[in-house]
Amino acid sequence: MARASNPRGTAAMWVRDRLDGLFTDADFADWYPADGRRGMSPVQLALVSVLQ
């Protein structure tokens, strides 16, 4: 939907595309318990922190 409304992209889309693959969930595996309900992806949380 973002590409459909902004075919040339935006600054946020450019940054997201460049940071894709910078982190993996395995990088944060030790920070989360093995049991229980899964929350948000640690990669998504890390990218939000970086972009802020």
Steps between C-alpha positions, in 0.01 A plus 500: 500500500787737579655445157163544330444837665868609470651338189825695536519418872555717805797561727361254757456233234857555379639461853289189563625341178864572588469369858320181398714208607709702745354306793358148527276350768784261590710801607252560784409140589674513838295803605164319476363198686449177306152439642193717500322698238712661235502879485614735228802405297820619671622620162200730463556639847871559428427680172244724669763592758758572229258713298396706801 
